[in-house]
Amino acid sequence: MQWCKQKFPALVMLLGGAVVLAAALTFSPNADGWGDDGRWRLPRCSFKTVTGWVFGRPLPCATCGFTHAFACAAHGRFGEAFREQPAGAVAFFAMLAMMAGAAWKLGAGSPPARLRQWQWVALGVAGGVLLLGAWVWKLWEALHAGQ
């Protein structure tokens, strides 16, 4: 019972990260940047579809490009991952760090470091700022495409 209480969350994080990594390795982005190559049959971004219909130009949502960025990073194309979605590329490396911490917890019995509450808040704020900044970048890119 003690093992479940202490190490089960780390096992779930490690396996969850492994599933996401495996999915990213098998994903092939579509050349036009909308979804996949058809194997996964992912729906197109609803935000892009609606803004394309309303404004005549599809605009990306805040997370547009995350899947593409994860796939590129998983295949070692880090520059392309950052160009596609900077927040997605950072999230990929955060996932790898989380997996490493979970593996450490499973092997050593304790996490490599414990974050204080203010550090978690700082990480959350930094993540929010990164996501907002990446969205502004994607919007600017979409609005100035072809000019």
mmCIF file of N, CA and C in Angstrom:
data_model
loop_
_atom_site.group_PDB
_atom_site.id
_atom_site.type_symbol
_atom_site.label_atom_id
_atom_site.label_comp_id
_atom_site.label_asym_id
_atom_site.label_seq_id
_atom_site.Cartn_x
_atom_site.Cartn_y
_atom_site.Cartn_z
ATOM 1 N N MET A 1 0.814 -1.194 0.000
ATOM 2 C CA MET A 1 0.000 0.000 0.000
ATOM 3 C C MET A 1 0.861 1.263 0.000
ATOM 4 N N GLN A 2 1.945 1.223 0.752
ATOM 5 C CA GLN A 2 2.842 2.376 0.826
ATOM 6 C C GLN A 2 3.433 2.691 -0.554
ATOM 7 N N TRP A 3 3.773 1.642 -1.329
ATOM 8 C CA TRP A 3 4.346 1.847 -2.656
ATOM 9 C C TRP A 3 3.359 2.599 -3.535
ATOM 10 N N CYS A 4 2.096 2.195 -3.486
ATOM 11 C CA CYS A 4 1.076 2.854 -4.304
ATOM 12 C C CYS A 4 0.960 4.329 -3.961
ATOM 13 N N LYS A 5 0.973 4.631 -2.687
ATOM 14 C CA LYS A 5 0.811 6.014 -2.257
ATOM 15 C C LYS A 5 2.003 6.869 -2.673
ATOM 16 N N GLN A 6 3.212 6.310 -2.621
ATOM 17 C CA GLN A 6 4.414 7.096 -2.895
ATOM 18 C C GLN A 6 4.831 7.080 -4.359
ATOM 19 N N LYS A 7 4.719 5.945 -5.023
ATOM 20 C CA LYS A 7 5.295 5.837 -6.362
ATOM 21 C C LYS A 7 4.282 5.728 -7.495
ATOM 22 N N PHE A 8 3.038 5.429 -7.194
ATOM 23 C CA PHE A 8 2.048 5.280 -8.255
ATOM 24 C C PHE A 8 1.873 6.557 -9.075
ATOM 25 N N PRO A 9 1.790 7.746 -8.451
ATOM 26 C CA PRO A 9 1.683 8.968 -9.271
ATOM 27 C C PRO A 9 2.866 9.138 -10.228
ATOM 28 N N ALA A 10 4.061 8.789 -9.784
ATOM 29 C CA ALA A 10 5.236 8.887 -10.656
ATOM 30 C C ALA A 10 5.127 7.903 -11.811
ATOM 31 N N LEU A 11 4.621 6.708 -11.543
ATOM 32 C CA LEU A 11 4.440 5.713 -12.598
ATOM 33 C C LEU A 11 3.427 6.203 -13.628
ATOM 34 N N VAL A 12 2.336 6.803 -13.156
ATOM 35 C CA VAL A 12 1.315 7.343 -14.064
ATOM 36 C C VAL A 12 1.912 8.459 -14.926
ATOM 37 N N MET A 13 2.705 9.355 -14.321
ATOM 38 C CA MET A 13 3.333 10.443 -15.090
ATOM 39 C C MET A 13 4.305 9.893 -16.124
ATOM 40 N N LEU A 14 5.096 8.903 -15.738
ATOM 41 C CA LEU A 14 6.070 8.325 -16.662
ATOM 42 C C LEU A 14 5.370 7.625 -17.824
ATOM 43 N N LEU A 15 4.362 6.819 -17.527
ATOM 44 C CA LEU A 15 3.637 6.116 -18.588
ATOM 45 C C LEU A 15 2.835 7.084 -19.459
ATOM 46 N N GLY A 16 2.226 8.094 -18.840
ATOM 47 C CA GLY A 16 1.495 9.097 -19.621
ATOM 48 C C GLY A 16 2.410 9.841 -20.579
ATOM 49 N N GLY A 17 3.581 10.228 -20.090
ATOM 50 C CA GLY A 17 4.556 10.887 -20.954
ATOM 51 C C GLY A 17 5.027 9.978 -22.070
ATOM 52 N N ALA A 18 5.198 8.689 -21.760
ATOM 53 C CA ALA A 18 5.634 7.733 -22.783
ATOM 54 C C ALA A 18 4.577 7.574 -23.872
ATOM 55 N N VAL A 19 3.306 7.590 -23.492
ATOM 56 C CA VAL A 19 2.225 7.491 -24.479
ATOM 57 C C VAL A 19 2.222 8.724 -25.379
ATOM 58 N N VAL A 20 2.369 9.899 -24.784
ATOM 59 C CA VAL A 20 2.408 11.140 -25.572
ATOM 60 C C VAL A 20 3.619 11.134 -26.503
ATOM 61 N N LEU A 21 4.768 10.700 -25.999
ATOM 62 C CA LEU A 21 5.978 10.632 -26.821
ATOM 63 C C LEU A 21 5.800 9.648 -27.973
ATOM 64 N N ALA A 22 5.211 8.481 -27.703
ATOM 65 C CA ALA A 22 4.965 7.499 -28.761
ATOM 66 C C ALA A 22 4.014 8.063 -29.815
ATOM 67 N N ALA A 23 2.975 8.765 -29.371
ATOM 68 C CA ALA A 23 2.038 9.377 -30.320
ATOM 69 C C ALA A 23 2.749 10.423 -31.172
ATOM 70 N N ALA A 24 3.597 11.232 -30.547
ATOM 71 C CA ALA A 24 4.329 12.268 -31.288
ATOM 72 C C ALA A 24 5.271 11.644 -32.308
ATOM 73 N N LEU A 25 5.844 10.507 -31.980
ATOM 74 C CA LEU A 25 6.754 9.835 -32.914
ATOM 75 C C LEU A 25 6.021 9.259 -34.120
ATOM 76 N N THR A 26 4.744 8.916 -33.959
ATOM 77 C CA THR A 26 3.994 8.331 -35.074
ATOM 78 C C THR A 26 3.196 9.373 -35.855
ATOM 79 N N PHE A 27 3.144 10.604 -35.380
ATOM 80 C CA PHE A 27 2.346 11.648 -36.017
ATOM 81 C C PHE A 27 3.087 12.248 -37.202
ATOM 82 N N SER A 28 2.374 12.433 -38.298
ATOM 83 C CA SER A 28 2.926 13.100 -39.481
ATOM 84 C C SER A 28 2.065 14.323 -39.783
ATOM 85 N N PRO A 29 2.586 15.525 -39.531
ATOM 86 C CA PRO A 29 1.789 16.728 -39.780
ATOM 87 C C PRO A 29 1.466 16.903 -41.257
ATOM 88 N N ASN A 30 0.315 17.482 -41.523
ATOM 89 C CA ASN A 30 -0.095 17.802 -42.876
ATOM 90 C C ASN A 30 0.750 18.971 -43.378
ATOM 91 N N ALA A 31 1.033 18.990 -44.648
ATOM 92 C CA ALA A 31 1.885 20.037 -45.222
ATOM 93 C C ALA A 31 1.277 21.433 -45.076
ATOM 94 N N ASP A 32 -0.062 21.530 -45.074
ATOM 95 C CA ASP A 32 -0.676 22.859 -44.969
ATOM 96 C C ASP A 32 -0.805 23.343 -43.524
ATOM 97 N N GLY A 33 -0.347 22.529 -42.556
ATOM 98 C CA GLY A 33 -0.372 22.942 -41.160
ATOM 99 C C GLY A 33 -1.707 22.757 -40.466
ATOM 100 N N TRP A 34 -2.643 22.097 -41.131
ATOM 101 C CA TRP A 34 -3.962 21.852 -40.544
ATOM 102 C C TRP A 34 -4.103 20.365 -40.269
ATOM 103 N N GLY A 35 -3.804 19.937 -39.057
ATOM 104 C CA GLY A 35 -4.022 18.547 -38.678
ATOM 105 C C GLY A 35 -2.937 17.606 -39.146
ATOM 106 N N ASP A 36 -3.335 16.348 -39.359
ATOM 107 C CA ASP A 36 -2.360 15.315 -39.689
ATOM 108 C C ASP A 36 -2.471 14.918 -41.153
ATOM 109 N N ASP A 37 -1.701 13.893 -41.517
ATOM 110 C CA ASP A 37 -1.687 13.439 -42.907
ATOM 111 C C ASP A 37 -2.868 12.532 -43.242
ATOM 112 N N GLY A 38 -3.780 12.332 -42.317
ATOM 113 C CA GLY A 38 -4.966 11.525 -42.568
ATOM 114 C C GLY A 38 -5.006 10.219 -41.797
ATOM 115 N N ARG A 39 -3.863 9.738 -41.324
ATOM 116 C CA ARG A 39 -3.844 8.469 -40.593
ATOM 117 C C ARG A 39 -4.588 8.569 -39.267
ATOM 118 N N TRP A 40 -4.461 9.681 -38.586
ATOM 119 C CA TRP A 40 -5.087 9.839 -37.267
ATOM 120 C C TRP A 40 -6.498 10.403 -37.371
ATOM 121 N N ARG A 41 -6.820 10.996 -38.496
ATOM 122 C CA ARG A 41 -8.131 11.597 -38.733
ATOM 123 C C ARG A 41 -8.514 12.612 -37.657
ATOM 124 N N LEU A 42 -7.551 13.445 -37.317
ATOM 125 C CA LEU A 42 -7.812 14.499 -36.338
ATOM 126 C C LEU A 42 -8.672 15.582 -36.976
ATOM 127 N N PRO A 43 -9.615 16.133 -36.227
ATOM 128 C CA PRO A 43 -10.428 17.215 -36.791
ATOM 129 C C PRO A 43 -9.594 18.488 -36.935
ATOM 130 N N ARG A 44 -9.981 19.294 -37.882
ATOM 131 C CA ARG A 44 -9.309 20.585 -38.035
ATOM 132 C C ARG A 44 -9.660 21.478 -36.850
ATOM 133 N N CYS A 45 -8.795 22.432 -36.578
ATOM 134 C CA CYS A 45 -9.000 23.353 -35.461
ATOM 135 C C CYS A 45 -10.306 24.128 -35.665
ATOM 136 N N SER A 46 -11.214 24.020 -34.709
ATOM 137 C CA SER A 46 -12.514 24.707 -34.804
ATOM 138 C C SER A 46 -12.344 26.219 -34.817
ATOM 139 N N PHE A 47 -11.406 26.727 -34.023
ATOM 140 C CA PHE A 47 -11.162 28.168 -33.970
ATOM 141 C C PHE A 47 -10.717 28.675 -35.340
ATOM 142 N N LYS A 48 -9.786 27.937 -35.970
ATOM 143 C CA LYS A 48 -9.319 28.331 -37.306
ATOM 144 C C LYS A 48 -10.461 28.289 -38.316
ATOM 145 N N THR A 49 -11.288 27.267 -38.225
ATOM 146 C CA THR A 49 -12.401 27.128 -39.157
ATOM 147 C C THR A 49 -13.392 28.276 -39.003
ATOM 148 N N VAL A 50 -13.771 28.595 -37.759
ATOM 149 C CA VAL A 50 -14.747 29.664 -37.511
ATOM 150 C C VAL A 50 -14.177 31.022 -37.907
ATOM 151 N N THR A 51 -12.932 31.311 -37.523
ATOM 152 C CA THR A 51 -12.366 32.617 -37.884
ATOM 153 C C THR A 51 -12.165 32.728 -39.389
ATOM 154 N N GLY A 52 -11.898 31.626 -40.049
ATOM 155 C CA GLY A 52 -11.792 31.650 -41.507
ATOM 156 C C GLY A 52 -13.122 31.968 -42.156
ATOM 157 N N TRP A 53 -14.192 31.449 -41.572
ATOM 158 C CA TRP A 53 -15.524 31.694 -42.097
ATOM 159 C C TRP A 53 -15.979 33.120 -41.786
ATOM 160 N N VAL A 54 -15.702 33.600 -40.567
ATOM 161 C CA VAL A 54 -16.159 34.933 -40.145
ATOM 162 C C VAL A 54 -15.307 36.037 -40.759
ATOM 163 N N PHE A 55 -13.987 35.897 -40.684
ATOM 164 C CA PHE A 55 -13.083 36.968 -41.112
ATOM 165 C C PHE A 55 -12.496 36.759 -42.504
ATOM 166 N N GLY A 56 -12.748 35.609 -43.093
ATOM 167 C CA GLY A 56 -12.193 35.334 -44.409
ATOM 168 C C GLY A 56 -10.735 34.900 -44.365
ATOM 169 N N ARG A 57 -10.189 34.809 -43.186
ATOM 170 C CA ARG A 57 -8.798 34.379 -43.011
ATOM 171 C C ARG A 57 -8.729 33.544 -41.731
ATOM 172 N N PRO A 58 -8.311 32.280 -41.825
ATOM 173 C CA PRO A 58 -8.252 31.456 -40.615
ATOM 174 C C PRO A 58 -7.169 31.942 -39.656
ATOM 175 N N LEU A 59 -7.565 32.159 -38.408
ATOM 176 C CA LEU A 59 -6.627 32.587 -37.375
ATOM 177 C C LEU A 59 -6.373 31.426 -36.418
ATOM 178 N N PRO A 60 -5.157 31.276 -35.941
ATOM 179 C CA PRO A 60 -4.841 30.160 -35.049
ATOM 180 C C PRO A 60 -5.346 30.391 -33.630
ATOM 181 N N CYS A 61 -5.686 29.295 -32.954
ATOM 182 C CA CYS A 61 -6.030 29.384 -31.534
ATOM 183 C C CYS A 61 -4.720 29.405 -30.734
ATOM 184 N N ALA A 62 -4.826 29.553 -29.425
ATOM 185 C CA ALA A 62 -3.623 29.658 -28.585
ATOM 186 C C ALA A 62 -2.762 28.403 -28.634
ATOM 187 N N THR A 63 -3.379 27.255 -28.880
ATOM 188 C CA THR A 63 -2.597 26.014 -28.894
ATOM 189 C C THR A 63 -2.393 25.451 -30.294
ATOM 190 N N CYS A 64 -2.774 26.190 -31.323
ATOM 191 C CA CYS A 64 -2.532 25.716 -32.685
ATOM 192 C C CYS A 64 -1.039 25.476 -32.889
ATOM 193 N N GLY A 65 -0.716 24.309 -33.361
ATOM 194 C CA GLY A 65 0.673 23.966 -33.624
ATOM 195 C C GLY A 65 1.315 23.112 -32.547
ATOM 196 N N PHE A 66 0.633 22.877 -31.426
ATOM 197 C CA PHE A 66 1.216 22.057 -30.360
ATOM 198 C C PHE A 66 1.524 20.648 -30.854
ATOM 199 N N THR A 67 0.569 20.027 -31.538
ATOM 200 C CA THR A 67 0.775 18.656 -32.012
ATOM 201 C C THR A 67 1.928 18.607 -33.000
ATOM 202 N N HIS A 68 1.959 19.564 -33.903
ATOM 203 C CA HIS A 68 3.037 19.651 -34.889
ATOM 204 C C HIS A 68 4.378 19.863 -34.185
ATOM 205 N N ALA A 69 4.412 20.759 -33.200
ATOM 206 C CA ALA A 69 5.652 21.031 -32.466
ATOM 207 C C ALA A 69 6.124 19.791 -31.713
ATOM 208 N N PHE A 70 5.199 19.069 -31.081
ATOM 209 C CA PHE A 70 5.568 17.836 -30.371
ATOM 210 C C PHE A 70 6.135 16.811 -31.346
ATOM 211 N N ALA A 71 5.483 16.657 -32.507
ATOM 212 C CA ALA A 71 5.958 15.686 -33.495
ATOM 213 C C ALA A 71 7.352 16.059 -33.995
ATOM 214 N N CYS A 72 7.565 17.326 -34.299
ATOM 215 C CA CYS A 72 8.885 17.767 -34.775
ATOM 216 C C CYS A 72 9.947 17.559 -33.705
ATOM 217 N N ALA A 73 9.652 17.937 -32.473
ATOM 218 C CA ALA A 73 10.622 17.779 -31.383
ATOM 219 C C ALA A 73 10.924 16.309 -31.131
ATOM 220 N N ALA A 74 9.906 15.455 -31.196
ATOM 221 C CA ALA A 74 10.118 14.022 -30.983
ATOM 222 C C ALA A 74 11.033 13.435 -32.048
ATOM 223 N N HIS A 75 11.017 14.019 -33.237
ATOM 224 C CA HIS A 75 11.875 13.550 -34.329
ATOM 225 C C HIS A 75 13.201 14.305 -34.394
ATOM 226 N N GLY A 76 13.465 15.146 -33.395
ATOM 227 C CA GLY A 76 14.740 15.848 -33.332
ATOM 228 C C GLY A 76 14.813 17.110 -34.167
ATOM 229 N N ARG A 77 13.700 17.558 -34.720
ATOM 230 C CA ARG A 77 13.679 18.785 -35.525
ATOM 231 C C ARG A 77 13.252 19.944 -34.623
ATOM 232 N N PHE A 78 14.166 20.336 -33.729
ATOM 233 C CA PHE A 78 13.842 21.306 -32.685
ATOM 234 C C PHE A 78 13.606 22.705 -33.241
ATOM 235 N N GLY A 79 14.369 23.113 -34.237
ATOM 236 C CA GLY A 79 14.162 24.429 -34.842
ATOM 237 C C GLY A 79 12.781 24.548 -35.452
ATOM 238 N N GLU A 80 12.372 23.517 -36.164
ATOM 239 C CA GLU A 80 11.035 23.513 -36.768
ATOM 240 C C GLU A 80 9.954 23.510 -35.685
ATOM 241 N N ALA A 81 10.207 22.786 -34.594
ATOM 242 C CA ALA A 81 9.246 22.745 -33.483
ATOM 243 C C ALA A 81 9.058 24.137 -32.889
ATOM 244 N N PHE A 82 10.157 24.869 -32.673
ATOM 245 C CA PHE A 82 10.057 26.218 -32.104
ATOM 246 C C PHE A 82 9.421 27.191 -33.088
ATOM 247 N N ARG A 83 9.689 27.030 -34.383
ATOM 248 C CA ARG A 83 9.062 27.907 -35.376
ATOM 249 C C ARG A 83 7.556 27.641 -35.466
ATOM 250 N N GLU A 84 7.171 26.381 -35.365
ATOM 251 C CA GLU A 84 5.753 26.030 -35.485
ATOM 252 C C GLU A 84 4.941 26.518 -34.289
ATOM 253 N N GLN A 85 5.430 26.273 -33.075
ATOM 254 C CA GLN A 85 4.716 26.694 -31.864
ATOM 255 C C GLN A 85 5.715 26.715 -30.709
ATOM 256 N N PRO A 86 6.264 27.895 -30.381
ATOM 257 C CA PRO A 86 7.272 27.984 -29.316
ATOM 258 C C PRO A 86 6.809 27.393 -27.985
ATOM 259 N N ALA A 87 5.567 27.661 -27.599
ATOM 260 C CA ALA A 87 5.064 27.122 -26.328
ATOM 261 C C ALA A 87 4.956 25.602 -26.391
ATOM 262 N N GLY A 88 4.610 25.063 -27.543
ATOM 263 C CA GLY A 88 4.530 23.612 -27.707
ATOM 264 C C GLY A 88 5.890 22.958 -27.592
ATOM 265 N N ALA A 89 6.914 23.598 -28.154
ATOM 266 C CA ALA A 89 8.270 23.056 -28.053
ATOM 267 C C ALA A 89 8.748 23.071 -26.606
ATOM 268 N N VAL A 90 8.470 24.162 -25.892
ATOM 269 C CA VAL A 90 8.850 24.238 -24.475
ATOM 270 C C VAL A 90 8.074 23.189 -23.675
ATOM 271 N N ALA A 91 6.791 23.009 -23.990
ATOM 272 C CA ALA A 91 5.983 22.001 -23.297
ATOM 273 C C ALA A 91 6.534 20.598 -23.537
ATOM 274 N N PHE A 92 7.066 20.348 -24.731
ATOM 275 C CA PHE A 92 7.673 19.042 -25.014
ATOM 276 C C PHE A 92 8.851 18.789 -24.077
ATOM 277 N N PHE A 93 9.722 19.793 -23.933
ATOM 278 C CA PHE A 93 10.881 19.615 -23.052
ATOM 279 C C PHE A 93 10.468 19.559 -21.584
ATOM 280 N N ALA A 94 9.399 20.267 -21.219
ATOM 281 C CA ALA A 94 8.875 20.173 -19.854
ATOM 282 C C ALA A 94 8.350 18.762 -19.592
ATOM 283 N N MET A 95 7.718 18.165 -20.607
ATOM 284 C CA MET A 95 7.238 16.793 -20.466
ATOM 285 C C MET A 95 8.405 15.831 -20.267
ATOM 286 N N LEU A 96 9.488 16.031 -21.026
ATOM 287 C CA LEU A 96 10.667 15.175 -20.858
ATOM 288 C C LEU A 96 11.258 15.331 -19.458
ATOM 289 N N ALA A 97 11.293 16.566 -18.948
ATOM 290 C CA ALA A 97 11.799 16.804 -17.590
ATOM 291 C C ALA A 97 10.893 16.135 -16.560
ATOM 292 N N MET A 98 9.580 16.202 -16.780
ATOM 293 C CA MET A 98 8.632 15.542 -15.881
ATOM 294 C C MET A 98 8.847 14.033 -15.892
ATOM 295 N N MET A 99 9.076 13.474 -17.079
ATOM 296 C CA MET A 99 9.320 12.034 -17.179
ATOM 297 C C MET A 99 10.611 11.649 -16.469
ATOM 298 N N ALA A 100 11.644 12.478 -16.606
ATOM 299 C CA ALA A 100 12.917 12.197 -15.927
ATOM 300 C C ALA A 100 12.736 12.253 -14.413
ATOM 301 N N GLY A 101 11.992 13.243 -13.927
ATOM 302 C CA GLY A 101 11.720 13.340 -12.493
ATOM 303 C C GLY A 101 10.917 12.154 -11.986
ATOM 304 N N ALA A 102 9.947 11.704 -12.784
ATOM 305 C CA ALA A 102 9.140 10.543 -12.393
ATOM 306 C C ALA A 102 9.993 9.279 -12.359
ATOM 307 N N ALA A 103 10.880 9.124 -13.345
ATOM 308 C CA ALA A 103 11.775 7.958 -13.357
ATOM 309 C C ALA A 103 12.707 7.991 -12.149
ATOM 310 N N TRP A 104 13.187 9.174 -11.814
ATOM 311 C CA TRP A 104 14.045 9.329 -10.633
ATOM 312 C C TRP A 104 13.284 8.921 -9.376
ATOM 313 N N LYS A 105 12.052 9.385 -9.269
ATOM 314 C CA LYS A 105 11.213 9.056 -8.107
ATOM 315 C C LYS A 105 11.001 7.544 -8.003
ATOM 316 N N LEU A 106 10.764 6.893 -9.141
ATOM 317 C CA LEU A 106 10.559 5.444 -9.125
ATOM 318 C C LEU A 106 11.830 4.703 -8.729
ATOM 319 N N GLY A 107 12.978 5.184 -9.214
ATOM 320 C CA GLY A 107 14.241 4.506 -8.929
ATOM 321 C C GLY A 107 14.813 4.832 -7.569
ATOM 322 N N ALA A 108 14.851 6.097 -7.218
ATOM 323 C CA ALA A 108 15.515 6.529 -5.981
ATOM 324 C C ALA A 108 14.558 6.607 -4.797
ATOM 325 N N GLY A 109 13.284 6.699 -5.070
ATOM 326 C CA GLY A 109 12.324 6.773 -3.979
ATOM 327 C C GLY A 109 11.933 8.177 -3.580
ATOM 328 N N SER A 110 12.681 9.162 -4.027
ATOM 329 C CA SER A 110 12.330 10.545 -3.724
ATOM 330 C C SER A 110 12.569 11.384 -4.970
ATOM 331 N N PRO A 111 11.801 12.442 -5.136
ATOM 332 C CA PRO A 111 12.000 13.285 -6.314
ATOM 333 C C PRO A 111 13.342 14.001 -6.241
ATOM 334 N N PRO A 112 13.917 14.376 -7.399
ATOM 335 C CA PRO A 112 15.206 15.063 -7.392
ATOM 336 C C PRO A 112 15.167 16.394 -6.651
ATOM 337 N N ALA A 113 14.024 17.057 -6.633
ATOM 338 C CA ALA A 113 13.875 18.335 -5.915
ATOM 339 C C ALA A 113 12.396 18.586 -5.686
ATOM 340 N N ARG A 114 12.109 19.294 -4.631
ATOM 341 C CA ARG A 114 10.719 19.672 -4.354
ATOM 342 C C ARG A 114 10.594 21.180 -4.561
ATOM 343 N N LEU A 115 9.573 21.557 -5.289
ATOM 344 C CA LEU A 115 9.348 22.976 -5.532
ATOM 345 C C LEU A 115 8.467 23.553 -4.438
ATOM 346 N N ARG A 116 8.784 24.770 -4.052
ATOM 347 C CA ARG A 116 7.957 25.485 -3.078
ATOM 348 C C ARG A 116 6.749 26.078 -3.796
ATOM 349 N N GLN A 117 5.771 26.524 -3.042
ATOM 350 C CA GLN A 117 4.542 27.039 -3.634
ATOM 351 C C GLN A 117 4.817 28.220 -4.563
ATOM 352 N N TRP A 118 5.680 29.151 -4.163
ATOM 353 C CA TRP A 118 5.949 30.315 -4.999
ATOM 354 C C TRP A 118 6.627 29.896 -6.304
ATOM 355 N N GLN A 119 7.396 28.799 -6.282
ATOM 356 C CA GLN A 119 8.036 28.325 -7.509
ATOM 357 C C GLN A 119 7.002 27.750 -8.474
ATOM 358 N N TRP A 120 6.004 27.048 -7.935
ATOM 359 C CA TRP A 120 4.923 26.546 -8.781
ATOM 360 C C TRP A 120 4.142 27.705 -9.393
ATOM 361 N N VAL A 121 3.894 28.734 -8.589
ATOM 362 C CA VAL A 121 3.188 29.916 -9.096
ATOM 363 C C VAL A 121 4.014 30.580 -10.195
ATOM 364 N N ALA A 122 5.319 30.723 -9.963
ATOM 365 C CA ALA A 122 6.199 31.332 -10.967
ATOM 366 C C ALA A 122 6.204 30.514 -12.255
ATOM 367 N N LEU A 123 6.231 29.188 -12.138
ATOM 368 C CA LEU A 123 6.182 28.334 -13.332
ATOM 369 C C LEU A 123 4.860 28.501 -14.073
ATOM 370 N N GLY A 124 3.760 28.594 -13.319
ATOM 371 C CA GLY A 124 2.454 28.794 -13.941
ATOM 372 C C GLY A 124 2.358 30.124 -14.666
ATOM 373 N N VAL A 125 2.854 31.176 -14.038
ATOM 374 C CA VAL A 125 2.842 32.501 -14.668
ATOM 375 C C VAL A 125 3.734 32.498 -15.912
ATOM 376 N N ALA A 126 4.924 31.921 -15.798
ATOM 377 C CA ALA A 126 5.838 31.855 -16.945
ATOM 378 C C ALA A 126 5.208 31.063 -18.088
ATOM 379 N N GLY A 127 4.543 29.961 -17.764
ATOM 380 C CA GLY A 127 3.869 29.171 -18.792
ATOM 381 C C GLY A 127 2.753 29.950 -19.459
ATOM 382 N N GLY A 128 1.976 30.688 -18.662
ATOM 383 C CA GLY A 128 0.906 31.509 -19.220
ATOM 384 C C GLY A 128 1.429 32.616 -20.121
ATOM 385 N N VAL A 129 2.502 33.270 -19.685
ATOM 386 C CA VAL A 129 3.115 34.330 -20.496
ATOM 387 C C VAL A 129 3.669 33.742 -21.792
ATOM 388 N N LEU A 130 4.308 32.575 -21.698
ATOM 389 C CA LEU A 130 4.842 31.911 -22.890
ATOM 390 C C LEU A 130 3.720 31.560 -23.859
ATOM 391 N N LEU A 131 2.629 31.001 -23.347
ATOM 392 C CA LEU A 131 1.507 30.631 -24.206
ATOM 393 C C LEU A 131 0.893 31.865 -24.861
ATOM 394 N N LEU A 132 0.703 32.930 -24.093
ATOM 395 C CA LEU A 132 0.147 34.166 -24.645
ATOM 396 C C LEU A 132 1.086 34.763 -25.695
ATOM 397 N N GLY A 133 2.382 34.794 -25.389
ATOM 398 C CA GLY A 133 3.357 35.310 -26.349
ATOM 399 C C GLY A 133 3.399 34.492 -27.626
ATOM 400 N N ALA A 134 3.324 33.172 -27.486
ATOM 401 C CA ALA A 134 3.330 32.302 -28.668
ATOM 402 C C ALA A 134 2.067 32.518 -29.496
ATOM 403 N N TRP A 135 0.933 32.754 -28.822
ATOM 404 C CA TRP A 135 -0.306 33.001 -29.551
ATOM 405 C C TRP A 135 -0.228 34.315 -30.318
ATOM 406 N N VAL A 136 0.310 35.342 -29.684
ATOM 407 C CA VAL A 136 0.487 36.627 -30.373
ATOM 408 C C VAL A 136 1.378 36.435 -31.598
ATOM 409 N N TRP A 137 2.445 35.662 -31.434
ATOM 410 C CA TRP A 137 3.345 35.369 -32.559
ATOM 411 C C TRP A 137 2.593 34.661 -33.680
ATOM 412 N N LYS A 138 1.796 33.634 -33.344
ATOM 413 C CA LYS A 138 1.049 32.887 -34.358
ATOM 414 C C LYS A 138 0.008 33.778 -35.039
ATOM 415 N N LEU A 139 -0.651 34.651 -34.266
ATOM 416 C CA LEU A 139 -1.619 35.572 -34.862
ATOM 417 C C LEU A 139 -0.931 36.546 -35.810
ATOM 418 N N TRP A 140 0.197 37.105 -35.384
ATOM 419 C CA TRP A 140 0.942 38.039 -36.230
ATOM 420 C C TRP A 140 1.381 37.338 -37.512
ATOM 421 N N GLU A 141 1.873 36.121 -37.362
ATOM 422 C CA GLU A 141 2.318 35.335 -38.514
ATOM 423 C C GLU A 141 1.155 35.098 -39.486
ATOM 424 N N ALA A 142 -0.025 34.743 -38.951
ATOM 425 C CA ALA A 142 -1.189 34.473 -39.797
ATOM 426 C C ALA A 142 -1.690 35.742 -40.483
ATOM 427 N N LEU A 143 -1.676 36.861 -39.771
ATOM 428 C CA LEU A 143 -2.176 38.113 -40.343
ATOM 429 C C LEU A 143 -1.233 38.705 -41.380
ATOM 430 N N HIS A 144 0.045 38.381 -41.289
ATOM 431 C CA HIS A 144 1.024 38.940 -42.216
ATOM 432 C C HIS A 144 1.522 37.925 -43.236
ATOM 433 N N ALA A 145 0.854 36.801 -43.347
ATOM 434 C CA ALA A 145 1.251 35.785 -44.330
ATOM 435 C C ALA A 145 0.991 36.313 -45.737
ATOM 436 N N GLY A 146 1.958 36.142 -46.588
ATOM 437 C CA GLY A 146 1.806 36.541 -47.981
ATOM 438 C C GLY A 146 2.002 38.017 -48.250
ATOM 439 N N GLN A 147 2.476 38.770 -47.257
ATOM 440 C CA GLN A 147 2.682 40.213 -47.487
ATOM 441 C C GLN A 147 4.138 40.511 -47.704
#
